[in-house]
Coordinates of C-alpha atoms in Angstrom, one line a residue:
Chain A
M341 CA -34.8 -1.0 20.8
L342 CA -31.3 0.3 21.3
R343 CA -31.3 4.0 20.6
T344 CA -27.8 5.1 21.5
H345 CA -25.7 8.1 21.7
C346 CA -21.9 8.3 22.0
P347 CA -20.1 11.5 22.7
A348 CA -19.3 12.9 19.2
S349 CA -15.7 11.8 18.4
R350 CA -13.6 13.3 15.7
L351 CA -13.5 11.2 12.5
G352 CA -10.2 11.7 10.8
I353 CA -9.9 11.5 7.0
N354 CA -6.5 11.3 5.3
L355 CA -5.3 10.5 1.9
L356 CA -5.4 6.7 2.2
H357 CA -8.4 5.7 4.3
L358 CA -11.3 6.8 6.4
T359 CA -10.9 6.1 10.1
P360 CA -13.6 3.6 10.8
A361 CA -15.6 3.3 13.9
S362 CA -14.8 0.8 16.6
L363 CA -15.4 -2.7 15.4
S364 CA -15.4 -6.3 16.6
V365 CA -14.8 -9.3 14.4
S366 CA -15.6 -12.7 15.7
Q367 CA -16.4 -16.2 14.7
M368 CA -19.9 -17.7 15.0
P369 CA -19.8 -21.5 15.5
V370 CA -21.9 -23.5 13.2
A371 CA -25.2 -24.5 14.8
E372 CA -25.6 -28.1 16.0
G373 CA -26.9 -30.3 13.2
K374 CA -26.9 -27.4 10.7
S375 CA -24.8 -26.4 7.8
V376 CA -22.7 -23.2 7.5
Q377 CA -25.3 -21.8 5.1
Q378 CA -28.2 -22.6 7.4
T379 CA -26.5 -21.0 10.4
V380 CA -25.8 -17.9 8.3
E381 CA -29.5 -17.8 7.4
L382 CA -30.5 -18.1 11.0
L383 CA -28.3 -15.1 11.9
T384 CA -29.5 -12.9 9.1
R385 CA -33.1 -13.7 9.8
K386 CA -32.5 -12.6 13.5
L387 CA -31.0 -9.4 12.3
E388 CA -33.9 -8.7 9.9
M389 CA -36.4 -9.3 12.7
L390 CA -34.5 -6.7 14.8
G391 CA -35.1 -4.2 12.1
A392 CA -31.7 -4.2 10.3
E393 CA -31.7 -3.3 6.6
K394 CA -29.7 -5.0 3.9
Q395 CA -27.1 -2.8 2.4
G396 CA -25.1 -4.6 -0.3
T397 CA -22.4 -7.1 0.2
F398 CA -18.8 -7.3 1.5
C399 CA -15.7 -9.3 1.0
V400 CA -12.5 -9.6 3.0
D401 CA -9.7 -11.8 1.7
C402 CA -6.3 -12.9 2.8
E403 CA -3.3 -14.3 1.0
T404 CA -0.3 -15.8 2.9
Y405 CA 3.3 -15.4 1.8
H406 CA 6.4 -16.9 3.3
T407 CA 10.0 -15.8 2.8
A408 CA 11.6 -18.0 0.1
A409 CA 14.3 -20.4 1.3
S410 CA 16.9 -18.6 -0.8
T411 CA 16.4 -15.4 1.1
L412 CA 16.5 -17.1 4.5
G413 CA 20.0 -18.5 4.1
S414 CA 21.6 -15.1 3.8
Q415 CA 19.4 -13.4 6.4
G416 CA 20.0 -16.0 9.1
Q417 CA 16.5 -15.7 10.4
T418 CA 13.5 -18.1 10.5
G419 CA 10.9 -17.7 7.9
K420 CA 8.1 -15.2 8.6
L421 CA 4.6 -15.2 7.4
M422 CA 3.3 -12.1 5.7
Y423 CA -0.4 -11.6 5.1
V424 CA -1.7 -9.5 2.2
M425 CA -5.4 -8.6 2.7
H426 CA -8.1 -6.7 1.0
N427 CA -11.4 -5.3 2.4
S428 CA -14.2 -4.3 0.1
E429 CA -14.9 -1.5 2.6
Y430 CA -11.6 0.1 1.4
P431 CA -11.6 -0.8 -2.3
L432 CA -8.5 1.2 -3.2
S433 CA -6.4 -0.1 -0.4
C434 CA -4.3 -3.2 0.3
F435 CA -3.2 -4.3 3.8
A436 CA 0.0 -6.1 4.4
L437 CA 0.8 -7.4 7.9
F438 CA 2.9 -9.7 10.0
E439 CA 1.6 -11.4 13.1
N440 CA 2.6 -9.3 16.1
G441 CA 4.2 -6.9 13.7
P442 CA 3.4 -3.8 11.8
C443 CA 0.4 -3.5 9.4
L444 CA 1.1 -1.5 6.3
I445 CA -1.7 0.2 4.5
A446 CA -1.0 0.8 0.8
D447 CA -2.8 1.3 -2.4
T448 CA -3.6 -1.6 -4.7
N449 CA -0.3 -1.4 -6.6
F450 CA 1.1 -3.3 -3.6
D451 CA -0.3 -6.4 -5.3
V452 CA 1.7 -5.6 -8.4
L453 CA 4.8 -5.3 -6.2
M454 CA 4.2 -8.8 -4.7
V455 CA 4.3 -10.2 -8.3
K456 CA 7.7 -8.6 -8.8
L457 CA 8.9 -10.1 -5.4
K458 CA 8.0 -13.6 -6.5
G459 CA 11.6 -14.8 -6.1
F460 CA 11.7 -13.6 -2.5
F461 CA 8.2 -14.2 -1.2
Q462 CA 6.2 -17.2 -2.2
S463 CA 2.5 -17.5 -1.8
A464 CA 1.0 -20.7 -0.7
K465 CA -1.8 -20.9 -3.2
A466 CA -3.9 -23.2 -1.1
S467 CA -3.8 -20.8 1.8
K468 CA -6.0 -18.1 0.3
I469 CA -8.9 -17.5 2.5
E470 CA -11.9 -15.1 2.3
T471 CA -15.2 -14.2 3.8
R472 CA -18.1 -13.0 1.8
G473 CA -21.6 -12.0 2.8
T474 CA -24.2 -9.3 3.4
R475 CA -24.0 -6.0 5.1
Y476 CA -26.8 -4.9 7.5
Q477 CA -27.3 -1.4 8.8
Y478 CA -29.1 -1.1 12.1
C479 CA -29.2 2.5 13.5
D480 CA -25.5 3.3 14.2
F481 CA -24.4 -0.3 13.9
L482 CA -23.1 -2.0 10.7
V483 CA -23.2 -5.8 10.8
K484 CA -21.5 -8.0 8.3
V485 CA -22.2 -11.8 8.4
G486 CA -19.9 -13.7 6.1
T487 CA -19.2 -17.3 5.0
V488 CA -15.5 -18.0 5.4
T489 CA -14.2 -20.2 2.5
M490 CA -10.9 -21.7 1.6
G491 CA -11.1 -22.7 -2.1
P492 CA -14.3 -24.5 -2.6
S493 CA -15.0 -25.4 1.0
A494 CA -16.9 -23.4 3.5
R495 CA -14.9 -23.4 6.8
G496 CA -16.9 -21.1 9.1
I497 CA -18.8 -17.9 9.7
S498 CA -17.5 -14.4 10.5
V499 CA -19.5 -11.7 12.2
E500 CA -18.3 -8.1 12.2
V501 CA -20.1 -5.4 14.1
E502 CA -19.1 -1.8 13.7
Y503 CA -20.4 1.1 15.9
G504 CA -20.2 4.2 13.8
P505 CA -20.1 7.2 16.0
C506 CA -17.2 6.2 18.3
V507 CA -13.6 5.9 17.4
V508 CA -12.1 5.1 20.8
A509 CA -12.7 1.4 21.3
S510 CA -12.6 1.3 25.0
D511 CA -15.4 4.0 25.2
C512 CA -17.9 1.8 23.5
W513 CA -17.0 -1.8 24.1
N514 CA -19.8 -2.3 26.6
L515 CA -22.3 -0.9 24.1
L516 CA -21.0 -3.2 21.3
L517 CA -21.2 -6.1 23.7
E518 CA -24.8 -5.4 24.6
F519 CA -25.7 -5.2 20.9
L520 CA -23.8 -8.4 20.1
Q521 CA -25.7 -10.3 22.8
S522 CA -29.0 -9.2 21.4
F523 CA -28.5 -11.4 18.3
L524 CA -25.6 -13.7 19.1
G525 CA -26.8 -14.7 22.5
S526 CA -24.4 -17.1 24.2
H527 CA -22.0 -16.9 21.2
T528 CA -21.0 -13.4 22.0
P529 CA -17.2 -13.0 21.9
G530 CA -14.9 -11.5 24.4
A531 CA -13.2 -8.1 23.8
P532 CA -10.8 -8.3 20.8
T533 CA -7.1 -8.2 21.8
V534 CA -6.6 -5.1 19.7
F535 CA -8.9 -3.2 22.1
G536 CA -7.0 -4.4 25.1
N537 CA -3.5 -3.1 24.3
R538 CA -4.2 0.6 23.8
H539 CA -7.2 1.9 25.7
D540 CA -7.5 5.4 24.6
T541 CA -6.1 5.4 21.1
V542 CA -8.2 5.9 18.0
Y543 CA -9.3 2.7 16.3
G544 CA -8.2 2.3 12.7
P545 CA -8.6 0.0 9.6
A546 CA -5.4 -1.8 10.5
D547 CA -7.0 -3.0 13.7
T548 CA -9.9 -4.5 11.7
M549 CA -7.5 -6.3 9.4
V550 CA -5.6 -7.7 12.4
Q551 CA -8.8 -9.1 13.8
Y552 CA -9.7 -10.7 10.5
M553 CA -6.2 -12.2 10.2
E554 CA -6.5 -13.7 13.7
L555 CA -10.0 -15.0 12.8
F556 CA -8.7 -16.6 9.6
N557 CA -5.8 -18.2 11.3
K558 CA -8.1 -19.7 14.0
I559 CA -10.4 -21.1 11.3
R560 CA -7.5 -22.5 9.3
K561 CA -6.4 -24.5 12.3
Q562 CA -9.9 -25.8 13.0
Q563 CA -11.1 -29.1 11.6
Q564 CA -13.1 -28.8 8.4
V565 CA -16.8 -28.7 8.6
P566 CA -18.2 -32.2 7.7
V567 CA -18.9 -32.5 3.9
A568 CA -22.5 -33.3 4.5
G569 CA -23.1 -29.9 6.1
I570 CA -21.8 -27.9 3.1
R571 CA -24.6 -27.1 0.6
Chain B
M486 CA 15.0 -13.0 -9.7
E487 CA 13.4 -10.1 -11.7
A488 CA 10.2 -10.5 -13.5
P489 CA 10.6 -11.0 -17.3
P490 CA 11.0 -8.0 -19.5
V491 CA 7.8 -6.1 -19.7
T492 CA 7.9 -4.0 -22.8
M493 CA 6.4 -6.9 -24.8
M494 CA 3.8 -7.5 -22.1
P495 CA 1.5 -4.5 -21.7
V496 CA -0.6 -6.4 -19.2
T497 CA 0.6 -9.0 -16.7
G498 CA -1.7 -10.8 -14.4
G499 CA -4.5 -8.4 -14.9
T500 CA -2.6 -5.2 -14.2
I501 CA -1.1 -2.7 -16.7
N502 CA 2.7 -2.5 -16.7
M503 CA 3.7 1.1 -16.2
M504 CA 7.0 2.3 -17.6
E505 CA 9.1 5.3 -16.6
Y506 CA 10.6 7.2 -19.5
L507 CA 13.6 9.3 -18.3
L508 CA 16.0 11.9 -19.6
Q509 CA 18.6 13.5 -17.3
G510 CA 21.0 16.3 -17.3
S511 CA 22.5 18.9 -14.9
V512 CA 23.2 22.6 -14.5
L513 CA 25.7 24.4 -12.3
D514 CA 24.3 26.4 -9.4
H515 CA 24.8 29.8 -11.1
S516 CA 22.7 28.7 -14.1
L517 CA 19.7 27.7 -12.0
E518 CA 17.8 30.9 -12.3
S519 CA 17.9 31.0 -16.1
L520 CA 16.7 27.4 -16.3
I521 CA 13.8 28.0 -13.9
H522 CA 12.9 31.1 -15.9
R523 CA 12.8 29.1 -19.1
L524 CA 10.8 26.3 -17.5
R525 CA 8.3 28.7 -16.0
G526 CA 7.6 29.9 -19.5
L527 CA 7.3 26.5 -21.1
C528 CA 5.4 24.6 -18.4
D529 CA 1.9 24.3 -17.1
N530 CA 2.5 25.3 -13.5
M531 CA 0.9 28.6 -12.4
E532 CA 2.9 28.8 -9.2
L533 CA 6.4 27.8 -8.5
E534 CA 6.2 24.4 -6.8
T535 CA 9.0 23.3 -4.5
F536 CA 9.7 20.1 -2.7
L537 CA 11.8 18.8 0.1
D538 CA 12.0 15.0 0.2
H539 CA 13.9 12.4 2.2
E540 CA 14.5 9.2 0.2
M541 CA 15.8 5.9 1.6
V542 CA 17.0 3.0 -0.6
F543 CA 16.4 -0.5 0.7
L544 CA 17.9 -3.8 -0.5
L545 CA 16.7 -7.3 -0.1
K546 CA 19.5 -9.8 -0.6
G547 CA 18.8 -13.3 -1.6
Q548 CA 20.7 -16.0 -3.4
Q549 CA 20.1 -14.2 -6.6
A550 CA 23.1 -12.2 -7.9
S551 CA 21.4 -8.9 -7.7
P552 CA 19.5 -7.7 -4.6
F553 CA 15.9 -6.4 -4.9
V554 CA 15.9 -2.6 -4.6
L555 CA 13.0 -0.5 -3.3
R556 CA 12.9 3.3 -2.8
A557 CA 11.0 4.8 0.1
R558 CA 10.4 8.5 -0.1
R559 CA 8.6 10.9 2.3
S560 CA 7.9 14.6 2.1
M561 CA 9.6 16.7 4.7
D562 CA 7.5 19.8 3.9
R563 CA 4.0 18.5 3.3
A564 CA 2.4 17.2 6.5
G565 CA 0.0 14.3 6.1
A566 CA 1.2 13.3 2.6
P567 CA 1.5 9.5 2.2
W568 CA 4.9 7.8 1.9
H569 CA 5.9 6.8 -1.6
L570 CA 7.3 3.4 -2.3
R571 CA 8.8 2.8 -5.7
Y572 CA 10.2 -0.2 -7.6
L573 CA 12.2 0.5 -10.7
G574 CA 13.1 -2.4 -13.1
Q575 CA 16.3 -2.8 -15.2
P576 CA 16.4 -0.4 -18.1
E577 CA 14.9 -2.0 -21.2
V578 CA 17.6 -2.8 -23.7
G579 CA 15.9 -1.9 -26.9
D580 CA 15.7 0.2 -29.9
K581 CA 18.7 2.5 -30.2
N582 CA 16.3 5.0 -31.7
R583 CA 14.3 5.2 -28.5
H584 CA 15.2 8.6 -27.1
A585 CA 14.7 8.0 -23.4
L586 CA 15.7 5.5 -20.8
V587 CA 12.8 3.1 -20.3
R588 CA 12.2 1.0 -17.2
N589 CA 9.3 -0.8 -15.5
C590 CA 8.0 1.1 -12.5
V591 CA 5.6 0.4 -9.7
D592 CA 4.5 3.3 -7.5
I593 CA 2.7 2.7 -4.3
A594 CA 1.3 5.2 -1.7
T595 CA 1.7 3.8 1.8
S596 CA 1.1 4.6 5.5
E597 CA 3.9 6.0 7.6
N598 CA 5.2 2.8 9.1
L599 CA 6.8 1.9 5.7
T600 CA 10.4 1.6 6.9
D601 CA 9.4 -0.6 9.9
F602 CA 7.5 -2.8 7.5
L603 CA 10.3 -3.1 5.0
M604 CA 12.7 -4.1 7.8
E605 CA 10.2 -6.8 8.9
M606 CA 10.2 -8.1 5.3
G607 CA 13.9 -8.4 5.5
F608 CA 15.0 -5.3 3.7
R609 CA 18.0 -3.3 4.9
M610 CA 18.7 0.4 4.2
D611 CA 21.5 0.8 1.8
H612 CA 21.7 4.6 1.6
E613 CA 19.6 7.7 2.1
F614 CA 19.6 11.3 0.8
V615 CA 17.6 14.5 0.9
A616 CA 16.3 16.1 -2.4
K617 CA 15.4 19.7 -2.5
G618 CA 14.2 21.6 -5.5
H619 CA 11.5 22.6 -8.0
L620 CA 8.8 20.6 -9.8
F621 CA 7.3 21.5 -13.1
R622 CA 4.7 19.8 -15.2
K623 CA 3.8 19.9 -18.9
G624 CA 0.9 17.6 -19.8
I625 CA 2.0 14.1 -18.6
M626 CA 5.7 15.2 -18.4
K627 CA 7.3 15.9 -15.1
I628 CA 10.4 18.1 -14.8
M629 CA 12.3 18.2 -11.6
V630 CA 15.3 20.5 -10.9
Y631 CA 16.8 19.5 -7.6
K632 CA 19.9 19.3 -5.4
I633 CA 20.9 16.2 -3.6
Y634 CA 22.2 16.4 0.0
R635 CA 24.2 13.9 1.8
I636 CA 22.9 13.0 5.3
L637 CA 25.8 13.4 7.7
V638 CA 24.3 11.4 10.6
P639 CA 22.2 8.5 9.6
G640 CA 18.5 9.2 10.2
N641 CA 19.1 12.9 11.1
T642 CA 17.7 15.0 8.3
E643 CA 18.6 18.3 10.0
S644 CA 22.4 18.1 9.3
I645 CA 22.8 17.7 5.6
E646 CA 25.5 18.8 3.1
A647 CA 25.1 19.4 -0.6
L648 CA 26.7 16.7 -2.7
S649 CA 27.8 19.0 -5.5
L650 CA 27.7 22.5 -6.9
S651 CA 25.0 21.6 -9.4
Y652 CA 21.4 20.7 -9.8
L653 CA 20.1 17.5 -11.3
V654 CA 17.5 18.0 -14.0
E655 CA 15.1 15.1 -14.7
L656 CA 12.4 14.9 -17.4
S657 CA 10.2 11.9 -16.8
V658 CA 6.9 10.4 -17.9
V659 CA 5.1 7.4 -16.3
A660 CA 3.0 5.7 -19.0
P661 CA 1.7 2.2 -19.9
A662 CA 4.1 -0.1 -21.6
G663 CA 4.3 0.1 -25.4
Q664 CA 3.8 3.9 -25.8
D665 CA 7.0 4.7 -27.5
M666 CA 5.8 8.0 -29.0
V667 CA 6.2 9.4 -25.4
S668 CA 9.9 9.5 -25.8
D669 CA 9.6 11.5 -29.0
D670 CA 7.5 14.1 -27.2
M671 CA 10.1 14.2 -24.5
R672 CA 12.9 14.7 -27.0
N673 CA 11.1 17.6 -28.5
F674 CA 10.6 19.2 -25.2
A675 CA 14.3 18.7 -24.3
E676 CA 15.3 20.5 -27.5
Q677 CA 13.6 23.6 -26.2
L678 CA 15.8 23.6 -23.1
K679 CA 19.0 23.7 -25.0
P680 CA 21.5 25.2 -24.6
L681 CA 20.7 25.8 -20.9
V682 CA 20.7 22.1 -20.2
H683 CA 21.4 19.0 -22.3
L684 CA 19.0 16.2 -21.3
E685 CA 20.0 12.8 -22.4
K686 CA 19.5 9.1 -21.9
I687 CA 22.0 8.1 -19.2
D688 CA 22.3 4.4 -18.6
P689 CA 23.0 3.9 -14.8
K690 CA 25.1 0.8 -15.5
R691 CA 27.6 2.8 -17.5
L692 CA 28.4 4.9 -14.5
M693 CA 29.3 2.0 -12.2

C-alpha cells in the first residue's frame, strides 16, 4: 500500500542511545461499548490486515517524584514533579524529566541514585503508570499499541508510530499522518507539540519520552474506565 | 538523610551496592617523571593515557544536617564522551585492619544537559575544578596521577591556576560490597610504589 521513500537522513549513534526516527505517541479512545482489551484487539487486527508483522513486545513506564517538604522550606520554591521513565526500546537507559524542563538521559544506575535521594524526593507509589503491548513492523513503520495501566486497572490505550528513515520530524509529519489515518481513521491525533517547537532539529529519544509523559498525565486526569469494561 | 550503611547489605532493592576503595598520596612536581616511569613498568597500559576533566560539585540542602553531594564530571579533551555523575557515601567506619578507605559509590553516565537538570532538581554548585593528569590501570585497580587547577572565573575553564606544586596520586577500585580482599591487593600494590609515593587511607573528615 504505502511504499515510501524519505531522503536518507544521517542516523547518529553515540554512547548512550541510538537516535530514533521521528515518532508520534497518541491516545486511542476506548471504543463505544467495548472494553480496553477489546479496543486493543480491534486495532491490532486492523494492523495485521494491513500486513504488519508482530515483532515482540514493548513497555514504557513512569514513576513520579515530588520534592520532599523538608527541602522546599530552605529552597523557597514550590514543589516540582520529576518523572523517571524507562522504555524497553532503550533497555540500558533511564530518562528523568520535568514538565517544560530538561530531560536527562542516563544509564540505569540513575534508579539506584533515586533510592539514595529518598529523603529529598518522595515517590507517590500510587502514581506509577505504564503501557505494555505488542510491536508491529510495517515496511518503514514501527507501531506499538499498548494498554496503559495504573496498578491493577487499565486506564487507556497508547499508540506509538515511528517512521524509521527520517530523523527530522517536520519532514515526515504528513507521511506519518497519512499512515496513522489508514488504521486509526477519525481518531488520528494532531501533530505532537514536540514537533511544533523546533522544525528542523533532529528528533531524539527524549522527545519520545516527553510525548509519553504528556500522554500519561492526560490519562491520569481522565475518569477511570468503568469497571465492567475491564476484563 | 543518607541511606543506611551498605557494607552489611550487598544487595539493596535489587541492585548491587558498589563500593569505592581508595588510597591517596602525593608527589612533588619534580618527582613526577620517576613515578610515571615506575607506574608504566608496573601497570597494564600500553600507551600513556592522559585526561583533562572539569568537575563540578553540587549540593542539595534540606532540613537534614548534611547536604546531599553529587559530583558532575565532563571530559574536556574527549569529544562525545558522556558526562559522569557520581555519588559517594560516607566512609564506612569499620575494621581498623582494612587498608583502604571504603565508601558506597554510584556512577552514572548521563547526557550533556546534566548541570541544567541538577539545577532543576534544586542542586546548587558549591565548587568546581579542573583535573589534568595521567591514568593507569592494573587489573581492576585504577591509578590516577593528576594536578588540580583552580578555576579563576566561574564557568571559564580557559583561565586556570594550579592549586599546588604537587600531584595527587589516587589508587582506587570500584567493587561490589563485601569484597574486603580488594584492599589487601591495593596495599600490596602500594608497597611497590614506595618510596616514590606513600599511599595511605586518608579520612576526609580528619582534614576539616
